[in-house]
XYZ file of C-alpha atoms in Angstrom:
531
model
C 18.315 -20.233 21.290
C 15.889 -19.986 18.387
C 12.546 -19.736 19.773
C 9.703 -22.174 18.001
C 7.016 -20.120 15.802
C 4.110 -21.327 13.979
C 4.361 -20.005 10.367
C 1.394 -17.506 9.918
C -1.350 -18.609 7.577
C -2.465 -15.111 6.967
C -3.777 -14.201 3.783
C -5.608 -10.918 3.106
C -8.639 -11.624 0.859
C -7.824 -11.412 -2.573
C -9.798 -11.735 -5.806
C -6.600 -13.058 -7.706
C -6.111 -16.158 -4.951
C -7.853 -19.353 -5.723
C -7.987 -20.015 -1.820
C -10.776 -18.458 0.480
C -11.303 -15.999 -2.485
C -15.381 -17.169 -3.128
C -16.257 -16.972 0.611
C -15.256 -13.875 0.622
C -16.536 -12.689 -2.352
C -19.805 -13.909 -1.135
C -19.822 -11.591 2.045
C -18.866 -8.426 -0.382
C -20.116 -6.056 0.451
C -22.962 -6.714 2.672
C -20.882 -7.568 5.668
C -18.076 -4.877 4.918
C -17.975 -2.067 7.662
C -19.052 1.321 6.629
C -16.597 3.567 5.960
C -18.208 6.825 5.972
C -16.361 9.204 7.635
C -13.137 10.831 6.715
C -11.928 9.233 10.686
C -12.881 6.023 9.402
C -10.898 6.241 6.141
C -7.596 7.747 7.973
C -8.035 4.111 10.236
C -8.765 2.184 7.097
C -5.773 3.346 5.687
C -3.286 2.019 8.135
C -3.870 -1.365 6.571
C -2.559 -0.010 3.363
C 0.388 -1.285 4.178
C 1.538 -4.476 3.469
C 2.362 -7.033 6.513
C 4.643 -9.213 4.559
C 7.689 -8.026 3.382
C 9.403 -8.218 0.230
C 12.761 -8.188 1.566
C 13.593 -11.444 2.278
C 12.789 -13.023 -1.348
C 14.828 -10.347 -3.481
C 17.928 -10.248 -1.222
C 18.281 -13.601 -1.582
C 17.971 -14.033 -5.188
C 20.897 -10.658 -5.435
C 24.192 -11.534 -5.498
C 24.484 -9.974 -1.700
C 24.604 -14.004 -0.776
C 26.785 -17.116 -1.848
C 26.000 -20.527 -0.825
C 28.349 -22.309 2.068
C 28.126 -25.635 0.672
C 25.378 -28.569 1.194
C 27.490 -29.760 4.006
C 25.792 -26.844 6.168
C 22.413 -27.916 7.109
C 21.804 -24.292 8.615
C 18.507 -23.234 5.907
C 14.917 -24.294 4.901
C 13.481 -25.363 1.500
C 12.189 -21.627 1.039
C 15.837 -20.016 1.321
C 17.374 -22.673 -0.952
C 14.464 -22.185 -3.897
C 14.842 -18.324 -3.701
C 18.616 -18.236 -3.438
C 18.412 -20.588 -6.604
C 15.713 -18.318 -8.521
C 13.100 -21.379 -8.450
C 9.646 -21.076 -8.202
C 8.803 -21.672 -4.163
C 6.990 -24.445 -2.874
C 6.646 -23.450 0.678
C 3.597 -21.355 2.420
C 5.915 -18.923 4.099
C 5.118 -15.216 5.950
C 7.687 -14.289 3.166
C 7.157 -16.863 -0.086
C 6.176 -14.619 -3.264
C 2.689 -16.354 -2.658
C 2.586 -13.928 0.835
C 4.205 -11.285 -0.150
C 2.212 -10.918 -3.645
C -1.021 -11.707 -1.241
C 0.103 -8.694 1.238
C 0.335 -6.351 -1.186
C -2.831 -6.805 -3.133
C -4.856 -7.113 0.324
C -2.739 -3.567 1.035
C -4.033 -2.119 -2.415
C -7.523 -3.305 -1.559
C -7.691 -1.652 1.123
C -6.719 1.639 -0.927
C -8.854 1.240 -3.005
C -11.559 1.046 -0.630
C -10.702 4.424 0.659
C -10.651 5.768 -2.431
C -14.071 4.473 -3.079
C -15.191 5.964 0.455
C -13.301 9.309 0.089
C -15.770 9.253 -3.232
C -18.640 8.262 -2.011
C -18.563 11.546 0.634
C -18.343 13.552 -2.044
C -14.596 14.591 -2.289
C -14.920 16.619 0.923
C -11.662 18.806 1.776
C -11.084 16.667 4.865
C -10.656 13.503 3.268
C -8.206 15.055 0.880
C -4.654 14.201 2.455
C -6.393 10.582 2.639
C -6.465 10.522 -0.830
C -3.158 11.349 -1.402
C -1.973 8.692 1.625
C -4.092 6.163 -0.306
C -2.854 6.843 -3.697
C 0.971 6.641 -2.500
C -0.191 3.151 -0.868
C -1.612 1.957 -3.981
C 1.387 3.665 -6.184
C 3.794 2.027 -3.614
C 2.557 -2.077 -4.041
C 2.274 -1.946 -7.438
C 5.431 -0.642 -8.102
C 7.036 -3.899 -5.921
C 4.723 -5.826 -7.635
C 5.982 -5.067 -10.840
C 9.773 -5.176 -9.996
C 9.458 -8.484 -8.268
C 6.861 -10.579 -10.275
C 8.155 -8.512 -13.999
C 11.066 -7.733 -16.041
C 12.906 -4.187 -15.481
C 11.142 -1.219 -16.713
C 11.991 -1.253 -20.831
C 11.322 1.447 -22.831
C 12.876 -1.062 -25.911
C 10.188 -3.989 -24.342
C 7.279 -2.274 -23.813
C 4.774 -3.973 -25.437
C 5.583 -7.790 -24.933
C 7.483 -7.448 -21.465
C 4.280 -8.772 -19.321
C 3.312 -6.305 -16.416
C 0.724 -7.462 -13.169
C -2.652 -6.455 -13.086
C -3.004 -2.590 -11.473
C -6.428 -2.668 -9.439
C -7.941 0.921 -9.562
C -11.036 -0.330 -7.945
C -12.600 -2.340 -4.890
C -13.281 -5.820 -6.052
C -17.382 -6.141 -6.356
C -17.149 -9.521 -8.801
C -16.963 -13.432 -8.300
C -14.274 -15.342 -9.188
C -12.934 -11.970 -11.470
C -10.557 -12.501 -14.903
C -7.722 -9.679 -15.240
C -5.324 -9.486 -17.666
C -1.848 -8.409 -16.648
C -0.995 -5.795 -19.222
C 2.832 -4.963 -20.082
C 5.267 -3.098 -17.562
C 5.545 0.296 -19.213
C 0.940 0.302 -18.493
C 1.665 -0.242 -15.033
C 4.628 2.350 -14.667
C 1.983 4.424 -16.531
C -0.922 4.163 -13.713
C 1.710 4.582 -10.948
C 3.119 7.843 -12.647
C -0.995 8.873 -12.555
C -1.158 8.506 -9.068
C 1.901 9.851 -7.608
C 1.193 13.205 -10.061
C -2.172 13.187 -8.211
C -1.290 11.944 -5.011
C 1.992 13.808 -4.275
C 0.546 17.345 -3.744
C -2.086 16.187 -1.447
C 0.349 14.396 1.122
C -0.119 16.455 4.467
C 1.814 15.501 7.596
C -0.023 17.305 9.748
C -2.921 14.218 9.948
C -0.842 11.649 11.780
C 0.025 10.911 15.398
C 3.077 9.495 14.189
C 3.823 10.274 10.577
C 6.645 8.234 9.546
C 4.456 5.137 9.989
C 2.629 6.319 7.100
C 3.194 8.125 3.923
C 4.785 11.394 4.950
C 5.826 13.919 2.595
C 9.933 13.070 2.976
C 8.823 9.859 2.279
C 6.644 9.904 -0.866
C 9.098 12.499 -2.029
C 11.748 10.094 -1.917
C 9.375 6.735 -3.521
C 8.677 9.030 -6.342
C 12.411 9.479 -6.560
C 12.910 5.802 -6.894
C 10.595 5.723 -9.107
C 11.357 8.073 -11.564
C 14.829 6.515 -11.528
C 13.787 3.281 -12.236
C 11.663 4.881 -14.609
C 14.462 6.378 -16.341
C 13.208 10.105 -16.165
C 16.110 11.671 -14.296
C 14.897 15.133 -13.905
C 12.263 14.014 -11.777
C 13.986 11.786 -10.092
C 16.331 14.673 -9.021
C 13.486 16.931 -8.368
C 11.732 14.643 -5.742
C 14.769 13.733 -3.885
C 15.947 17.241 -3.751
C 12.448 17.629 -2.058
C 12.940 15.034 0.241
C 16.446 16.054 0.917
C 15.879 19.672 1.764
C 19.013 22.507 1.326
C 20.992 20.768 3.847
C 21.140 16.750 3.290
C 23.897 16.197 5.574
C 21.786 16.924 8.667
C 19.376 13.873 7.972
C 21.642 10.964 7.097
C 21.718 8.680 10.105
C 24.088 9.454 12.698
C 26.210 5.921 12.013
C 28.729 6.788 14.830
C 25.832 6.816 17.693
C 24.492 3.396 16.197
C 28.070 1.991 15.967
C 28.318 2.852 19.633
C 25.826 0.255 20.970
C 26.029 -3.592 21.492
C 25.805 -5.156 18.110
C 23.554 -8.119 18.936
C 19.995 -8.724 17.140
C 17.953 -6.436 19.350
C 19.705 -3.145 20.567
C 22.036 -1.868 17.326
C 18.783 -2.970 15.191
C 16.296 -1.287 17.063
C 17.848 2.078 17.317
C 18.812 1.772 13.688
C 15.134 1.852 12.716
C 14.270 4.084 15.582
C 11.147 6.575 14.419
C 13.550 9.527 16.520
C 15.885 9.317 13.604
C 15.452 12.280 10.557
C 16.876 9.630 8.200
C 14.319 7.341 8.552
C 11.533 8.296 6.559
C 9.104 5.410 6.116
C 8.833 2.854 8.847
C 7.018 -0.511 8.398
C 6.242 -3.807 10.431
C 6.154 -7.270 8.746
C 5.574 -10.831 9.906
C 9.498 -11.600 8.655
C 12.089 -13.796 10.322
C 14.747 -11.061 8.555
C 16.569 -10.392 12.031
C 17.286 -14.179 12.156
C 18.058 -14.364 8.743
C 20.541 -11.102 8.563
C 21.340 -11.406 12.423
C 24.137 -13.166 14.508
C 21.827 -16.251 14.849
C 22.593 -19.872 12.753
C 19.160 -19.345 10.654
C 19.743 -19.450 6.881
C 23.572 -19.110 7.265
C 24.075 -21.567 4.503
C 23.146 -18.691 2.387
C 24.276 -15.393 3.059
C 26.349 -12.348 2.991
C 29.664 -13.579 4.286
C 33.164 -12.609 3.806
C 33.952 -13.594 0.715
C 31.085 -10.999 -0.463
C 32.422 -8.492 1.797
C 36.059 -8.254 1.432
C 36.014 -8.707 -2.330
C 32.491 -6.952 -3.397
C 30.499 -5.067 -0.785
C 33.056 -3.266 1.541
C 36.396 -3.491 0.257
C 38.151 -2.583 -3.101
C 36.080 0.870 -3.025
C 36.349 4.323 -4.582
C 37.948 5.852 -0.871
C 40.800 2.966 -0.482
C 41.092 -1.166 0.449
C 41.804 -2.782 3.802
C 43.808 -5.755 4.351
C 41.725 -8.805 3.994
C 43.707 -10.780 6.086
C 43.072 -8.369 9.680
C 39.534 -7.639 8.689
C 40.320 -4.074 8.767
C 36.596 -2.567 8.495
C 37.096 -0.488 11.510
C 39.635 1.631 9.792
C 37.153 2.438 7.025
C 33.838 2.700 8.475
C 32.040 4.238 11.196
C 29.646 1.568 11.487
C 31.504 -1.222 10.141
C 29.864 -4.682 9.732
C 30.372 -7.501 12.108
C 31.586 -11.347 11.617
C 30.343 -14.032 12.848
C 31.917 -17.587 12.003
C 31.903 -20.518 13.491
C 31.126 -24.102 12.178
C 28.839 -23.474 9.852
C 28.454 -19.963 10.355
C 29.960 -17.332 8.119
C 28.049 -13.823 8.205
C 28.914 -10.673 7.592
C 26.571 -8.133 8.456
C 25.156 -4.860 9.169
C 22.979 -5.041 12.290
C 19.918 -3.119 10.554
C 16.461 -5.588 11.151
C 15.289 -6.398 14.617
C 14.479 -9.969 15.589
C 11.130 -9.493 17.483
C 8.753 -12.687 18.385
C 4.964 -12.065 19.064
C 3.399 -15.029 21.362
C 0.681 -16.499 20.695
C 1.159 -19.709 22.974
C 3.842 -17.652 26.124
C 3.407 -21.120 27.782
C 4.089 -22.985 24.853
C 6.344 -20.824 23.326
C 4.666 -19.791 20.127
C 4.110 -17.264 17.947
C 5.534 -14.999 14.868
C 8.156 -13.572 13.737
C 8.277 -10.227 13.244
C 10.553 -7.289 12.306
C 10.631 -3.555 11.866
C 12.780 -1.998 8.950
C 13.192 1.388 7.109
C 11.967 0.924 3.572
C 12.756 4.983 2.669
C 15.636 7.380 3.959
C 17.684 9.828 3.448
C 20.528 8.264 2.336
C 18.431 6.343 -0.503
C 17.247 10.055 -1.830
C 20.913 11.186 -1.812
C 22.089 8.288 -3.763
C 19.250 8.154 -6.233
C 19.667 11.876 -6.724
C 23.627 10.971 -7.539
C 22.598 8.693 -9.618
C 20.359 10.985 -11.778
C 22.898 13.184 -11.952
C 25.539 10.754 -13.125
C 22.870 9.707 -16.304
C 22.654 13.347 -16.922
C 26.666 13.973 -17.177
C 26.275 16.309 -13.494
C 29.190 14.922 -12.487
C 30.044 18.137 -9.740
C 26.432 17.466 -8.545
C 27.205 13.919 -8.171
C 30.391 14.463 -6.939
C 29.124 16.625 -4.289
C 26.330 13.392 -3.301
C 28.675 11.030 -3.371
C 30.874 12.815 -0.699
C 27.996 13.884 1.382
C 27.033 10.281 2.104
C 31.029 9.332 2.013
C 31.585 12.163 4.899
C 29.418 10.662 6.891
C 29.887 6.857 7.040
C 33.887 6.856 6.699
C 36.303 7.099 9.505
C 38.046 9.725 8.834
C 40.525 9.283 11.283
C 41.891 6.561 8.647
C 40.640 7.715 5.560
C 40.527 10.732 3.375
C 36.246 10.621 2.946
C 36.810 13.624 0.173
C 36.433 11.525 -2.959
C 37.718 13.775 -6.354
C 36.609 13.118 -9.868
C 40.147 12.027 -10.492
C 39.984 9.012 -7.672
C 36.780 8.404 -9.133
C 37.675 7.585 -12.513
C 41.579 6.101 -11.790
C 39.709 3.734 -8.965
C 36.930 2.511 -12.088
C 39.786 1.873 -14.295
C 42.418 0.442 -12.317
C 39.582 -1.996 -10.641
C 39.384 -5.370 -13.093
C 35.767 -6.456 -13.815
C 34.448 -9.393 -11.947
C 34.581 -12.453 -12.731
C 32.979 -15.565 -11.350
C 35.928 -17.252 -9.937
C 38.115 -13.747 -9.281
C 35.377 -10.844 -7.778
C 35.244 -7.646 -7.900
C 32.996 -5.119 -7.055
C 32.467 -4.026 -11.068
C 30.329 -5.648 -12.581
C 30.018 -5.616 -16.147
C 26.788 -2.880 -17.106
C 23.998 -4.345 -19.870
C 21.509 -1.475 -19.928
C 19.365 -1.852 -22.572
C 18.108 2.372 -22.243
C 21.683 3.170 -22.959
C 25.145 2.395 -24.562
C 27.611 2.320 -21.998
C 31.448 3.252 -22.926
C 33.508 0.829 -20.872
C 36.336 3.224 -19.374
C 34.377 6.105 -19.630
C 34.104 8.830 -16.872
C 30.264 7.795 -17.123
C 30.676 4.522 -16.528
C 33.366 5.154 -13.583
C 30.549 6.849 -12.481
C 27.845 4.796 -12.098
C 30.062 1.956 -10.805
C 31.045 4.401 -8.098
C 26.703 4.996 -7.321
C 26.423 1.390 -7.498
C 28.743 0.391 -5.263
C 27.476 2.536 -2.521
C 24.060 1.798 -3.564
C 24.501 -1.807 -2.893
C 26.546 -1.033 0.825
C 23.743 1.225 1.711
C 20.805 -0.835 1.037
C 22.549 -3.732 2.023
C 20.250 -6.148 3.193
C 17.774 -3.830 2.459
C 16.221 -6.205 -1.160
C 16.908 -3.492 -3.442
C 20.280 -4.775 -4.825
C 17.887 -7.212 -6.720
C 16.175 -4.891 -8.522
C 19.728 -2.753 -9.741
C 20.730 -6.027 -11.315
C 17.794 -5.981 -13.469
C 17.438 -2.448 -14.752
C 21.224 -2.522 -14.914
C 21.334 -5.570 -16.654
C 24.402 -7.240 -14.886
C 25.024 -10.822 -15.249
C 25.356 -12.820 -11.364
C 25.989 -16.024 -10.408
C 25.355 -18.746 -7.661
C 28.678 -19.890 -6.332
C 29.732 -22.408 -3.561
C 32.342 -20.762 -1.186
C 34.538 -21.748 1.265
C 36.353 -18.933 3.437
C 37.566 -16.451 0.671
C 37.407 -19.376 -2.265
C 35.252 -19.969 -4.888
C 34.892 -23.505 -5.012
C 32.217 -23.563 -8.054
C 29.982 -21.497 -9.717
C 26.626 -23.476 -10.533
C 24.384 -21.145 -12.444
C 24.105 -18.241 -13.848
C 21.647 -15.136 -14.138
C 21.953 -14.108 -17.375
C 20.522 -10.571 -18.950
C 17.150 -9.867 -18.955
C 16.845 -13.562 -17.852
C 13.536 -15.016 -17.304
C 13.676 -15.953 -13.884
C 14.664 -12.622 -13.106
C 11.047 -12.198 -12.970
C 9.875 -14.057 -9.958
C 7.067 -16.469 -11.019
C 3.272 -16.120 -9.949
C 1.919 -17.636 -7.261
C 0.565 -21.162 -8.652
C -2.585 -20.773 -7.501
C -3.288 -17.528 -9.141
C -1.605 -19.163 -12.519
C -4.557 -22.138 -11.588
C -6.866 -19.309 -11.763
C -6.112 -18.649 -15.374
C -3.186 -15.620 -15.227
C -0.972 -15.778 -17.763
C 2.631 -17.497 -15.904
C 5.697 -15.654 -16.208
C 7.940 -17.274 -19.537
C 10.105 -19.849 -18.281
């Protein structure tokens, strides 16, 4: 049974909001604590992390979900607008309103660090604060721009519209910023990783992977850098994250797969601190171990079996199952588990905890709230791959792609050994999608390259891709590899393993594949997204 919850009106006080944003202004900085000691700053620092997470709006506007039909009445108004790319009209812990809210309030309080760690002076034992609180600020901005902007555009660089990158604690009323284009922002965040990198010392937290560790803002500058299309550092940070000896710090899938795959125990261990893979650990107000758990919620959108045995776990580089015995167990270690029922068709990996905070025991009240994994291993191994695949390092990549391969395959089925000859017969043998027929390639629109169709390249990257998208499953980032990919997606009504429409489509470079502004920061006088 689905426990009630009172949605959380939390937002963190923000210049760019037209709500609360004068009182608070008017109490800045007067009635501010003092930060001024370098203890002070480390605490300060643990609320650069944003509370609301991100997750929930980009997974649902990625092709990871299809839409079971109005005749399930399993969803709210907030799951249907972002499943439909339309701007939200709902307050919710995870509307682009909260989220955008979370992660400015996060930067503030970066910022204010910053301004502390300067006011002392610069003294040597603020100095791994700096570098925390640089990675913080690096870190929102960069999921700013990827939800609320286009892809990163060398080709668009001065007209595609960026967000505004605060350097500086808010000291003004009522404040006018202009939002700049894309390649400005990715232009700050490259300035503070190259200054905030070097300073990141482990050695200052209790527990480090709730904060920005090195393994971890190794592997963000990875992602980065990637999405950034500079490939050499993208390979140089995730070979620092990864160590000589990757294989020891991807998750150990068989020991998860061993435990009861219900929405607290599998979960919880999966985003266990214990584990080497995970690098980065967060907490958010999020209802994402309802919505990606074996519970009713939102099950009129989401990742079902028509997405799984024709997109996300079948038709792959190491072999097909048999759709019609749901064969997963012969091809994965942890392989993901169906639910169906009336009205219930999900088909998941058991990776976000469902966790309630009371407010009200009696009444029985309170938030949801979840735990997930933002960083890890396996994202540095794949990114690396990838970087290596755009650089023609196809032995490199190889030699990636069948680290992660050896460890989430069951071998006792399948040959996990992937060659560059399976590689490129699998890419060309495999049809490209189409709406009514999937298939797990996906035509590729990139506009930083010119992409041979048939080429060993592009077998390539379809090969990254498609463990990308298994890997982070669930995860948000598929989202963001449509857009700097430039694939085309649709939103289609199944039933079972049939399309029974398609009823729009996401077209390339697309403007709603920038999510619009919150409206009242547009009433506030930013300039809106196109539409």
């Amino acid at each position: 049974m689905i426990k009630k919850y009172i949605k959380l009106a939390y937002l963190l006080p923000l210049a760019f909001a037209a709500v609360s944003c004068d009182d608070y202004l008017d109490e800045m900085p007067d009635n501010r604590a003092e930060v001024d000691t370098s203890e002070k700053i480390e605490k300060l620092l643990v609320s650069a992390y944003p509370e609301n997470s991100y997750i929930l709006c980009t997974e649902l506007a990625s092709d990871n979900v299809d839409d079971y039909s109005a005749s399930n009445p399993e969803y709210e108004r907030i799951h249907e607008e972002l499943y439909n790319w339309k701007e939200v009209s709902e307050d919710d812990n995870e509307s682009p309103k909260n989220v955008w809210s979370a992660l400015y309030g996060a930067i503030a309080n970066a910022n204010q660090a910053l301004q502390a760690i300067n006011d002392l002076g610069n003294p040597e034992s603020t100095l791994a604060s700096r570098g925390e609180a640089l990675l913080c600020r690096a870190y929102a901005h960069f999921l700013l721009v990827n939800m609320f902007s286009q892809a990163y555009s060398a080709q668009h660089s001065t007209s595609d519209l960026g967000i505004p990158f605060m350097t500086a604690p808010e000291i003004e009323l009522n404040p006018k910023y202009e939002r700049g284009t894309v390649a400005e922002v990715y232009e700050l965040i490259d300035k503070d990783l190259q200054e905030g990198l070097p300073l990141i010392n482990d050695a200052i937290y209790d527990v480090p992977k709730y904060h920005f560790n090195q393994k971890a803002a190794y592997t963000f500058a990875a992602r980065f850098y990637l999405f950034y299309q500079k490939w050499d550092k993208a390979i140089e940070y995730a070979s620092k994250a990864l160590g000589s000896a990757p294989q020891e710090l991807l998750r150990d899938v068989s020991y998860i797969a061993s435990l009861p795959a219900n929405g607290q125990v599998r979960p919880e261990a999966y985003n266990s601190s214990s584990l080497k893979c995970n690098f980065l650990l967060q907490t958010g107000y999020s209802a994402l171990g309802l919505v990606f758990g074996p519970y009713y919620v939102c099950s009129r959108y989401n990742h079902g079996n028509m997405i799984a045995n024709m997109e996300t776990f079948n038709f792959a580089p190491w072999g097909s199952y048999d759709t019609s015995t749901y064969n997963y167990r012969r091809m994965y270690k942890l392989y993901p588990n169906i639910y169906a029922g009336t009205n219930l068709d999900k088909t998941l990996v058991m990776s976000s905890p469902y966790m309630f905070e009371y407010t009200d025991p009696v009444a029985g009240i309170g938030y949801y709230r979840t735990v997930y994994c933002p960083l890890t291993a396996e994202e540095a191994l794949i990114t690396r791959a990838e970087a290596y695949v755009m650089k023609e390092m196809y032995t490199e990549a190889l030699a990636d792609i069948n680290t992660w391969t050896g460890n989430v395959l069951n071998t006792n089925y399948i040959d996990n050994n992937l060659t560059d000859e399976e590689i490129q017969a699998w890419a060309k043998n495999l049809p490209y999608h189409q709406f009514d027929a999937p298939s797990p390639k996906k035509h590729l629109n990139p506009d930083f390259m010119t992409i041979e169709e048939g080429s060993k390249q592009e077998s390539y990257i379809h090969a990254v891709l498609y463990i990308r998208r298994q890997e982070l499953l669930h995860k948000g980032m598929r989202f963001f590899d449509i857009k700097r990919w430039g694939i085309e997606i649709a939103r289609r009504t199944v039933d079972g393993l049939n399309v029974v429409s398609v009823d729009d489509t996401l077209k390339v470079r697309d403007n709603r594949c920038a999510m619009q502004l919150p409206s009242d920061v547009i009433a506030a006088g930013m300039t809106p997204n196109p539409r």
